[in-house]
XYZ file of C-alpha atoms in Angstrom:
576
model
C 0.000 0.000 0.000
C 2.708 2.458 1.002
C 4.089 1.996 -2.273
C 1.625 2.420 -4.491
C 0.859 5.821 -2.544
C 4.685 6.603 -3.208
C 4.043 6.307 -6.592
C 1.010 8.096 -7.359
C 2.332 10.790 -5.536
C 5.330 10.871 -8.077
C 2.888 10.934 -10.505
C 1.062 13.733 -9.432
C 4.142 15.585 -8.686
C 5.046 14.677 -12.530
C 1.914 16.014 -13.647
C 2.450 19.264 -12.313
C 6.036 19.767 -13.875
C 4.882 19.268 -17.000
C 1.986 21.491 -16.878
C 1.563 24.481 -18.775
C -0.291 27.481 -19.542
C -0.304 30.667 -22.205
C -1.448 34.399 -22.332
C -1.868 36.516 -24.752
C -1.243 40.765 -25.282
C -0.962 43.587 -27.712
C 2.283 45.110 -28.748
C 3.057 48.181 -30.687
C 4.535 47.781 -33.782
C 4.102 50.657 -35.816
C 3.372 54.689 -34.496
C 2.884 55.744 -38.204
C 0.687 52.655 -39.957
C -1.422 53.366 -43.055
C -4.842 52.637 -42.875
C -5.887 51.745 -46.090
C -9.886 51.819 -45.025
C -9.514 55.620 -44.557
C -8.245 57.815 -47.344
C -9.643 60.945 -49.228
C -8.760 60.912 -52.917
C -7.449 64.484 -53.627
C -6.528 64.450 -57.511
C -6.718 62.090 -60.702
C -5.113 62.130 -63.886
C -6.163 60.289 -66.962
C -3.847 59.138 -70.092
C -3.791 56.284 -72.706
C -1.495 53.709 -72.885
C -0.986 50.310 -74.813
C 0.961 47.431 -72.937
C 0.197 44.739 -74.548
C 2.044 42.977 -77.607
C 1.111 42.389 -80.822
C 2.088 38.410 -82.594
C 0.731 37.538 -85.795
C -1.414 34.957 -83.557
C -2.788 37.779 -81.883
C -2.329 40.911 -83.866
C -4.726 42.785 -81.499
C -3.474 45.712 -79.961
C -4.974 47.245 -77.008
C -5.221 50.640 -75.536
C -6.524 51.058 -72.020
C -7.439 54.599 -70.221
C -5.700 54.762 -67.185
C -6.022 56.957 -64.232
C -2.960 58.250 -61.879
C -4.896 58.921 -58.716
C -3.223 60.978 -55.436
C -4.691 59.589 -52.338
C -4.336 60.990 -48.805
C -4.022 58.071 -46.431
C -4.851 58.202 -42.110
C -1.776 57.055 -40.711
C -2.756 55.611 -36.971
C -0.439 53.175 -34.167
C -0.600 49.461 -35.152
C -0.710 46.803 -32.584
C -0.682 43.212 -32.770
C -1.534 40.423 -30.634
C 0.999 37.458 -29.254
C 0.447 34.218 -27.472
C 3.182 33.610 -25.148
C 3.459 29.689 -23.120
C 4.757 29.455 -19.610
C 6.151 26.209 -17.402
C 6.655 25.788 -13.636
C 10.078 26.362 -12.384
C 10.901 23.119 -10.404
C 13.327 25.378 -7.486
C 10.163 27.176 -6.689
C 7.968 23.903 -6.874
C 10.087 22.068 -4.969
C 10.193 24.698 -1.850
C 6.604 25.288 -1.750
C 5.756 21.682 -1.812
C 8.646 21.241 0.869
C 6.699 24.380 2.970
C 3.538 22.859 2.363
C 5.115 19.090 3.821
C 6.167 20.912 7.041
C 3.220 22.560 7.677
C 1.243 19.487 6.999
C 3.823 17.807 9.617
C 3.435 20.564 12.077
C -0.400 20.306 12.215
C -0.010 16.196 12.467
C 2.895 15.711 14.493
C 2.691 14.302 18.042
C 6.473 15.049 18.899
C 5.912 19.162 19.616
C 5.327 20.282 23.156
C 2.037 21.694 23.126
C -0.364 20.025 20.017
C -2.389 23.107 18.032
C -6.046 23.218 17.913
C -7.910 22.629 15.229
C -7.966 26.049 13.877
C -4.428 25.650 14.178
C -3.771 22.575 12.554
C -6.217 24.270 9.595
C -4.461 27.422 9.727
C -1.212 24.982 9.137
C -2.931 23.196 6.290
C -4.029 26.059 4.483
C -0.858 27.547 4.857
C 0.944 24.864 3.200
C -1.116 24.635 0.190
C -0.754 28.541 -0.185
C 2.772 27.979 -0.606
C 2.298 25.127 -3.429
C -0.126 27.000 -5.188
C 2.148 30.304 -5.526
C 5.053 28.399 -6.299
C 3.392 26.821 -9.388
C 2.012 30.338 -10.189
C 6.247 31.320 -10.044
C 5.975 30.191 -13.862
C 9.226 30.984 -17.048
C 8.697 31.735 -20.526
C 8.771 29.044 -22.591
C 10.330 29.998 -26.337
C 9.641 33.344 -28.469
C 5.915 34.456 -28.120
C 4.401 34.007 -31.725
C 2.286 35.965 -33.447
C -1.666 35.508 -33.940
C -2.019 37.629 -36.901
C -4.370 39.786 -35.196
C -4.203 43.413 -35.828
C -5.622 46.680 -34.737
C -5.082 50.274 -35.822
C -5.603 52.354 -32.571
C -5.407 56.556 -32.269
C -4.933 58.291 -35.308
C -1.051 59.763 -35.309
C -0.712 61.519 -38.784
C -1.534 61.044 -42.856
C 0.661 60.489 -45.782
C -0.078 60.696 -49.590
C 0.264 58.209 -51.971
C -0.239 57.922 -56.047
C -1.716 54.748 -57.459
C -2.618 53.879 -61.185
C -5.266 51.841 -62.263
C -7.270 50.898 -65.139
C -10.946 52.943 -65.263
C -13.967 53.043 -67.358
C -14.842 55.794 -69.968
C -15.834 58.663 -68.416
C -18.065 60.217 -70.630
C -19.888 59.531 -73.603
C -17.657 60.165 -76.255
C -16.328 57.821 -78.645
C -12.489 57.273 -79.345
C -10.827 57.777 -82.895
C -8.211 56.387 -84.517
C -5.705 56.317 -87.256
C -3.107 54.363 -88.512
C -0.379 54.816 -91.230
C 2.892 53.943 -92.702
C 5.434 56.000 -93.957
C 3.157 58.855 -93.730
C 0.125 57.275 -95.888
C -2.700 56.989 -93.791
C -4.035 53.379 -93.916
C -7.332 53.826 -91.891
C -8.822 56.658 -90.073
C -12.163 57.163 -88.025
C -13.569 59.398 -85.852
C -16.362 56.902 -84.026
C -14.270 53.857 -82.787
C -16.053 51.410 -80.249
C -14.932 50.866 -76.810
C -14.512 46.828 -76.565
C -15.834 46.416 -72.274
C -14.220 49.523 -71.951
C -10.798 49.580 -73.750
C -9.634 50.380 -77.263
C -9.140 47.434 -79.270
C -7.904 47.211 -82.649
C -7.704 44.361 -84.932
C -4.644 45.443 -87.334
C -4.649 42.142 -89.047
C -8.594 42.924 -90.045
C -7.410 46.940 -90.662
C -4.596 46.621 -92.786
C -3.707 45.628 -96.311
C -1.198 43.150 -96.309
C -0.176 43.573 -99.492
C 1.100 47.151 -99.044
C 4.607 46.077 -97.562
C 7.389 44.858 -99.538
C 9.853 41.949 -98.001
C 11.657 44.103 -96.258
C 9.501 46.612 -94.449
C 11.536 50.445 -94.128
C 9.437 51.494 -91.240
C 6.658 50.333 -88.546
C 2.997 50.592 -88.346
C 1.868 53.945 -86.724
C -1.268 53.801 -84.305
C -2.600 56.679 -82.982
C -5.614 57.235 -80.560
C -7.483 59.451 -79.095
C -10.135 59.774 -76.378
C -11.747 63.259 -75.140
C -8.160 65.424 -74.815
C -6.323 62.113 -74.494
C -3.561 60.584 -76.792
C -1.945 57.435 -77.520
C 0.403 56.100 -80.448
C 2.186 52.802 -80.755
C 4.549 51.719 -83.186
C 3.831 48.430 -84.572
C 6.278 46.033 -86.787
C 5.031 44.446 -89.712
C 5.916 40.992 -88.739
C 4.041 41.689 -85.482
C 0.915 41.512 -87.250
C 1.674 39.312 -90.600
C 3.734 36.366 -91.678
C 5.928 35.949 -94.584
C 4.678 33.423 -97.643
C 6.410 32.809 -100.628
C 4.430 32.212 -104.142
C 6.342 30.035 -107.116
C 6.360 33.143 -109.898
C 8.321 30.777 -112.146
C 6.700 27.952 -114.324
C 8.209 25.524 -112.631
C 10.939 25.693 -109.869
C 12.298 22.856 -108.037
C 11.654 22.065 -104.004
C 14.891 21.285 -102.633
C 16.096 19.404 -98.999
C 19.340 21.826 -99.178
C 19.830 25.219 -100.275
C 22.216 23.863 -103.880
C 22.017 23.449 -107.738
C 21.878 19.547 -107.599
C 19.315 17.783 -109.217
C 20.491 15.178 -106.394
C 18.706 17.307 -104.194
C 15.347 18.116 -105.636
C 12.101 16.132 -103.716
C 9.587 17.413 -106.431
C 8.630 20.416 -108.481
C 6.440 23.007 -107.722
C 4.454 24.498 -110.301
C 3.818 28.819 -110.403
C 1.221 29.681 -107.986
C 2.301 27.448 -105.333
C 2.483 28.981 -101.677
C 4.655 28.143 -98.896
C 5.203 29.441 -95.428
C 8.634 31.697 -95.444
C 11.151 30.379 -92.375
C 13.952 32.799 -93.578
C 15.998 33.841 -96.447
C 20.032 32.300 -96.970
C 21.369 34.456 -99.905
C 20.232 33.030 -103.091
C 17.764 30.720 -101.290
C 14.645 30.526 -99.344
C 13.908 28.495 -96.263
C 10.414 27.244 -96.653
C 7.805 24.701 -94.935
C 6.914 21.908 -96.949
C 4.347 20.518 -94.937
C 5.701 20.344 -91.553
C 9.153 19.414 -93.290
C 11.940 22.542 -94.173
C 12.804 22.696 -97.658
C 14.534 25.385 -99.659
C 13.380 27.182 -103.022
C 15.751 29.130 -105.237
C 14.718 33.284 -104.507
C 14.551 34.197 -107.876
C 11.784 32.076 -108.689
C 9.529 33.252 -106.354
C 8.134 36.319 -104.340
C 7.671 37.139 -100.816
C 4.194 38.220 -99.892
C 2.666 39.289 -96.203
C -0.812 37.737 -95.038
C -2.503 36.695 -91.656
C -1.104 34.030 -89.137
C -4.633 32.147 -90.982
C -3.130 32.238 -94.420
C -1.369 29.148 -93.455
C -4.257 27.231 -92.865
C -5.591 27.223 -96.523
C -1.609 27.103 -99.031
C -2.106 26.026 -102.372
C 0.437 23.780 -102.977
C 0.834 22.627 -106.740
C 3.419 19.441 -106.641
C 4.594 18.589 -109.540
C 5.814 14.503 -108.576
C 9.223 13.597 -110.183
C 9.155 11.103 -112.738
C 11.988 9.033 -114.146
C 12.983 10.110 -117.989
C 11.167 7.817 -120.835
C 7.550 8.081 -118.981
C 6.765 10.791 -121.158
C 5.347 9.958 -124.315
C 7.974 11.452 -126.648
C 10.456 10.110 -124.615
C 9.841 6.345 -125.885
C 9.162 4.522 -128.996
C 11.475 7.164 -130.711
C 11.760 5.679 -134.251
C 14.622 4.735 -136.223
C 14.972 7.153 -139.278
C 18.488 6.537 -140.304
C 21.398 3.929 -140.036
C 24.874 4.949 -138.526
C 27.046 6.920 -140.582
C 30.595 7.796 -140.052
C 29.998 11.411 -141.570
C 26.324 12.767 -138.926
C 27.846 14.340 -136.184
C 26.071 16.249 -133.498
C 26.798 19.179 -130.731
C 24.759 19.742 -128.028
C 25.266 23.651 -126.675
C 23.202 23.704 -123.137
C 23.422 26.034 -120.091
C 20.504 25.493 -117.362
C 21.798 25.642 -114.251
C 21.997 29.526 -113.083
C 22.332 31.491 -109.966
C 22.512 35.238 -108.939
C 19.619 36.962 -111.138
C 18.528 34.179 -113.294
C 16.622 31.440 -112.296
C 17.248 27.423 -113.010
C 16.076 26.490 -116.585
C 14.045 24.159 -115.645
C 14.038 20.559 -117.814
C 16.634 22.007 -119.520
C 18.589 19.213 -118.824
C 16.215 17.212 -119.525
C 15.690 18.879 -122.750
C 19.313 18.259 -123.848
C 18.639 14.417 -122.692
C 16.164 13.996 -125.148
C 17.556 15.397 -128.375
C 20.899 13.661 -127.554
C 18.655 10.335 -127.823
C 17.092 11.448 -130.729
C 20.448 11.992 -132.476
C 21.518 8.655 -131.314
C 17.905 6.613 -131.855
C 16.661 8.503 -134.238
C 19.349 9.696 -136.439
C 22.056 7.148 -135.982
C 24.694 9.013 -134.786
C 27.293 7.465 -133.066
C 27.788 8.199 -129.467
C 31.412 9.566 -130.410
C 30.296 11.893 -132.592
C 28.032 14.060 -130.197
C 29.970 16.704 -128.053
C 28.294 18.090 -125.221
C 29.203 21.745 -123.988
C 26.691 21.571 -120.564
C 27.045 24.302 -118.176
C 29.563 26.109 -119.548
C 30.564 30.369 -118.849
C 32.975 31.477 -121.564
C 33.850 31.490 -125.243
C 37.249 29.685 -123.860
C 34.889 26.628 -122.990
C 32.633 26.853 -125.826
C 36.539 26.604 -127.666
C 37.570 23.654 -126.099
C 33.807 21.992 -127.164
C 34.574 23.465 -130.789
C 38.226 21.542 -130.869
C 36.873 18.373 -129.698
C 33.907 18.499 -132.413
C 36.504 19.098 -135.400
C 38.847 16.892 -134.447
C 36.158 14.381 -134.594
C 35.408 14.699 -138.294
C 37.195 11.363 -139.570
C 35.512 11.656 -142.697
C 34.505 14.710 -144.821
C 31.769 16.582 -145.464
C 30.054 16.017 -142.401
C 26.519 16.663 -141.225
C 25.676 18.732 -138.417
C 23.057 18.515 -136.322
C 23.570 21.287 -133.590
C 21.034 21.824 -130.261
C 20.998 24.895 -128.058
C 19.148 25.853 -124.945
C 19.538 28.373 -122.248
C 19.102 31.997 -121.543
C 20.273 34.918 -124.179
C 20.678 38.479 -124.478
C 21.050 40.449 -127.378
C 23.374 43.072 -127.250
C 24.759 45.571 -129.851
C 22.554 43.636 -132.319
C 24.170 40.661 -131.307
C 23.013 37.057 -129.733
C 24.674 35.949 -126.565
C 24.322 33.203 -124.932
C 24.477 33.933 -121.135
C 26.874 31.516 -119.133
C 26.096 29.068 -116.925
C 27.257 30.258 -113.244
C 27.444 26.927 -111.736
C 30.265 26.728 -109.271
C 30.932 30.422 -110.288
C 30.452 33.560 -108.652
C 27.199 35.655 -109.513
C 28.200 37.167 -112.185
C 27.011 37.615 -115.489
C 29.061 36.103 -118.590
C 28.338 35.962 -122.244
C 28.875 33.164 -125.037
C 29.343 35.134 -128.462
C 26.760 32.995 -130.654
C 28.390 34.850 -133.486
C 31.391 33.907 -133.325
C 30.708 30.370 -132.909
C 28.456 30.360 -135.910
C 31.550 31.629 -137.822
C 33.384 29.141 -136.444
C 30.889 26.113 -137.327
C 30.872 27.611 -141.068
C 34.395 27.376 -141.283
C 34.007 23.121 -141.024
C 33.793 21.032 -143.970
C 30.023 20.388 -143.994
C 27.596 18.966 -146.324
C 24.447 20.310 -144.564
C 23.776 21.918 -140.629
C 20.532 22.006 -138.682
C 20.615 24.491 -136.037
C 17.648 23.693 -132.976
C 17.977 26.918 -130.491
C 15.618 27.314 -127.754
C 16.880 30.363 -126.742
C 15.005 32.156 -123.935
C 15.872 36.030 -124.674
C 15.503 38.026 -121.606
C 15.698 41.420 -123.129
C 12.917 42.067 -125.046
C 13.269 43.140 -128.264
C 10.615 43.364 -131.375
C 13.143 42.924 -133.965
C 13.825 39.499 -135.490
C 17.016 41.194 -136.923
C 19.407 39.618 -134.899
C 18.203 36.495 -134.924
C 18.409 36.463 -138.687
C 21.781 37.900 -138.810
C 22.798 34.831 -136.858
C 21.161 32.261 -139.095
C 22.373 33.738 -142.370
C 25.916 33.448 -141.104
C 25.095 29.393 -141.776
C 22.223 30.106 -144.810
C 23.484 32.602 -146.944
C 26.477 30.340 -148.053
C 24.894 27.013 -147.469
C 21.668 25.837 -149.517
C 21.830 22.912 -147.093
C 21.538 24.671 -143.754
C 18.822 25.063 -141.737
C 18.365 27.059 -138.372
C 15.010 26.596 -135.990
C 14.500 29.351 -133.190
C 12.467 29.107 -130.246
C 10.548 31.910 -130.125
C 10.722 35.799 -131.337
C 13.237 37.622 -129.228
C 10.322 39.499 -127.417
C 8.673 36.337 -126.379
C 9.844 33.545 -123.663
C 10.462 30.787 -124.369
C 7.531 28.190 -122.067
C 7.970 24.976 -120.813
C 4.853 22.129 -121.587
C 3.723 21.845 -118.214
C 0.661 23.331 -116.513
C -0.659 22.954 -112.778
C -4.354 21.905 -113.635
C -3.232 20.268 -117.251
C -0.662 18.050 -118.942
C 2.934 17.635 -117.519
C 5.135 16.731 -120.603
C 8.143 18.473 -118.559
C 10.242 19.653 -121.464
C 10.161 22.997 -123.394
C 7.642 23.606 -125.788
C 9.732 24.320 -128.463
C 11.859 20.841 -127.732
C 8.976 18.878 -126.960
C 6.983 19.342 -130.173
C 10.148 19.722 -132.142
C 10.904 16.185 -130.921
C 7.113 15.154 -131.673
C 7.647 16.178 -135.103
C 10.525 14.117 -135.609
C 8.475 11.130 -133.671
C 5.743 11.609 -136.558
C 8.321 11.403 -139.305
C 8.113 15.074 -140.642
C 11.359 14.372 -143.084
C 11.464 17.857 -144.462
C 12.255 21.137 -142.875
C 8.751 22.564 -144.412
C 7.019 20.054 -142.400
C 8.718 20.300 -139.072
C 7.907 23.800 -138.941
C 4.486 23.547 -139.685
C 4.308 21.091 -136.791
C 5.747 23.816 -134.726
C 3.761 27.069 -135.858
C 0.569 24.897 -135.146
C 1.368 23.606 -131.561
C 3.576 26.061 -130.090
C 1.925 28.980 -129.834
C -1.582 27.806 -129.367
C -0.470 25.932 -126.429
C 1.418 28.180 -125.068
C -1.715 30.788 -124.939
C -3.624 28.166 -123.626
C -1.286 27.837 -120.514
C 0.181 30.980 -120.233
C -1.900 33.119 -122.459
C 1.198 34.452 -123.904
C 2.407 34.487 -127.431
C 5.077 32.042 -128.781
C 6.120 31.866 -132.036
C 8.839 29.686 -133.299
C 11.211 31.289 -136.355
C 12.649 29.589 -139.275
C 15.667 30.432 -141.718
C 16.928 28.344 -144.449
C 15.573 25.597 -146.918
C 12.497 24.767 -146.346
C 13.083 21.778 -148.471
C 16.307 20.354 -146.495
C 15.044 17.087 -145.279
C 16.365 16.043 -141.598
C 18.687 13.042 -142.933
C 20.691 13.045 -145.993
């Protein structure tokens, strides 16, 4: 028994240790607090102002009136409430609970002289407990008092003013205006704009022509607003509000997977009107999305335009799928009109890979593919007997071609059979052929057809056929230079025979349309080659093949005029 009271008086004595207890007060923390709840607005002042940006995906730009408002703020004493906890201190439990154990023994105890009354032995009891109960009250601070986040603004002690801008409603009912320019031409202007929930929106993809700004923009987009005696203008770049496109301008230009002359290189052809999103621009080539693919386009054959983030949505893309050379129809089955003679030679003349200003010939070397079979097939020349000047720049290379071809002739006279494509000039009354600048720099060389003329007319020759599909770029109504070419082989030579293109103020087309057929040679070449297919023997006839198809279907494609030229004997037939 005596131990179990031991040890729930341990207990109890444990108990009271451990207890604890909290209170809370107010402390100043602040003599010159602003109350926010009591202010007195003493001025305002209202202005316009645009913040937001402008992307193609939103080309929205916003203006917003705006108030600067001085406000005069109470300033009063700030208090706020802690929570601090208290423990016992054991020292000061310990003596009371040793006062209160003596007192207890002194009202009990039968060992003292005289033994107290009752009141005494109360007085003694009540005594003792007194002392516990203040020595627990004897309590330390236990850790830093925390806070309650309770607050309270108390006697006023001053004011202080403040400025603060916000966004606010129009004020009366007047209507804003606007205008917007560039380069001092005013685009759009009105006087009676609506307020959009109260701000000044304006939709500059909706308000302005796209197709006023070159590829390079000079300046920004000016807009100005105003709003009762309020003003507000904002610069605005182009390609903040539109994207670039590209449209195919050429016939036919080829859709590359690196920026390089290669026909290694080319995924497909795209035929003129085509549109492709613009990525950027690498000198003489465009970056361009194919798809979701990045492909490259040579610049000359095609312009830039400007046109809504939406444009995108809704390209016309007109693919013109590569196909392997004998699918087309004069490509095959080319007939044999002649056996193989020692004494038929050929020389094919053929520049159609360009840079810098001039675009790729396109099927030019494909062009060059097919006569050389026809020679071959067709005529029965010998493979050794055809020299090729491809891609050439100079009259030095043209040379070289020249030496190769006479030192061929084994057995004399010879006939010729000459073919010639690429781009021309005429200059001083004279026909150049413009040089290829592959693996060249940009610029611009000239092949003196003269003098090579001259220089064929100096070989021993029985007869010469002259094909040139010369594309002249400087137009020119006289046919005078052409026929001072062809006489230098004519005039001399009943058996001579020279074919041109087209008049030198006409281009020369190609026989391929976006919605139509896609015989992907020139026209000139491709119905040249027809009438050789259809076994049109004579001069007379081949032409007549040519005046009838060429330019009828090259209006009917390009509604353009093309019309092929003739000098010599009409009654030369293509194999002696």
């Amino acid at each position: 028994m005596g131990i179990n009271r031991s040890v729930s008086f341990f207990l109890i004595f444990l108990s009271f240790l451990l207890m604890s207890c909290s209170s809370t007060s107010w402390v100043v923390v602040e003599e010159q607090a602003t109350d926010l709840s009591d202010f007195e607005i003493i001025s305002s002042q209202y202005y316009l102002e645009s913040t937001n940006g402008v992307t193609p995906a939103q080309p929205i730009v916003h203006f917003d009136i705006r108030a600067i408002n001085m406000y005069e703020y109470a300033q009063r004493v700030r208090t706020e409430r802690y929570i601090q906890r208290y423990r016992p201190r054991v020292g000061f439990v310990l003596l009371g609970m040793a006062g209160a154990g003596l007192s207890a023994y002194a009202a009990y105890s039968d060992q003292i002289l005289t033994e107290p009354t009752t009141s005494q032995r109360y007085a003694l009891l009540g005594a003792g407990g007194l002392l516990t109960g203040l020595s627990f009250l004897n309590m330390k601070p236990v850790g830093e008092p925390s806070k309650t986040g309770e607050n309270k603004l108390l006697r006023k002690t001053g004011s202080v003013q403040q400025a603060d801008t916000i966004n606010v409603r129009p004020y009366n009912s007047d209507l804003p205006s606007i205008r917007i320019s560039y380069q001092d031409q005013v685009i759009r202007e009105t006087e009676n704009w609506s307020f959009n929930e109260g701000r000044i929106s304006i939709n500059l993809a909706e308000e302005v022509d796209a197709g006023l700004f070159e590829e390079d923009p000079a300046d920004n987009i000016l807009v100005e607003v105003s709003y009762d005696s309020l003003y507000s203008a904002k610069e605005v770049p182009v390609s903040s509000i539109f994207e670039q496109f590209v449209i195919v301008d050429a016939q036919i230009t080829a859709l590359r997977n690196e920026p390089s002359n290669s026909r290694d290189n080319i995924l497909t052809d795209l035929a003129e009107g085509s549109q492709l999103k613009l990525i950027e621009r690498e000198g003489e080539w465009y970056k361009v999305l194919y798809g979701i693919t990045e492909t490259w386009v040579y610049a000359n054959d095609i312009r830039t335009i400007w046109r809504p983030s939406e444009f995108a949505t809704d390209l016309s893309v007109i693919a013109i799928p590569n196909i392997p050379f004998g699918s087309i129809d004069v490509e095959r089955d080319i007939p044999i009109l002649g056996r193989s003679l020692p004494n038929s030679s050929a020389f094919l003349l053929s520049n159609f890979q360009y840079g810098g200003e001039f675009s790729e010939r396109v099927y030019g070397e494909r062009d060059t593919k097919l006569m050389e079979e026809y020679f071959i097939q067709g005529f029965g020349i010998r493979s050794s007997n055809i020299v090729k000047a491809i891609n050439i720049n100079s009259d030095r290379l043209l040379e070289r071609a020249y030496s190769r071809l006479a030192s061929s002739f084994t057995e004399s006279p010879q006939n010729l059979h000459v073919y010639i494509s690429g781009y021309a000039e005429i200059r001083d009354s004279k026909v150049y052929l413009i040089g290829s600048s592959e693996n060249e720099s940009n610029e611009t060389r000239y092949i003196d057809l003269h003098q090579f003329f001259r220089a064929l007319n100096n070989l021993d020759l029985s007869s010469i056929l002259v094909f040139a599909d010369l594309d002249i770029l400087n137009e020119t109504g006289s046919t005078e230079p052409l026929e001072d070419l062809a006489s230098i082989l004519t005039s001399d030579n009943s058996n001579s025979a020279v074919f041109f293109g087209a008049r030198p103020d006409q281009r020369s087309g190609i026989y391929t349309s976006s919605d139509g057929e896609q015989n992907r040679h020139s026209l000139f070449t491709y119905f040249l080659a027809e009438a050789i297919k259809e076994r049109k023997m004579t001069m007379g006839e081949i032409m007549e093949h040519l005046e009838r198809n060429v330019p009828f279907t090259s209006r009917s494609i390009y509604d353009r005029p093309q019309n092929p030229l003739f000098f010599g004997n009409r009654q030369l037939r293509l194999l002696n």
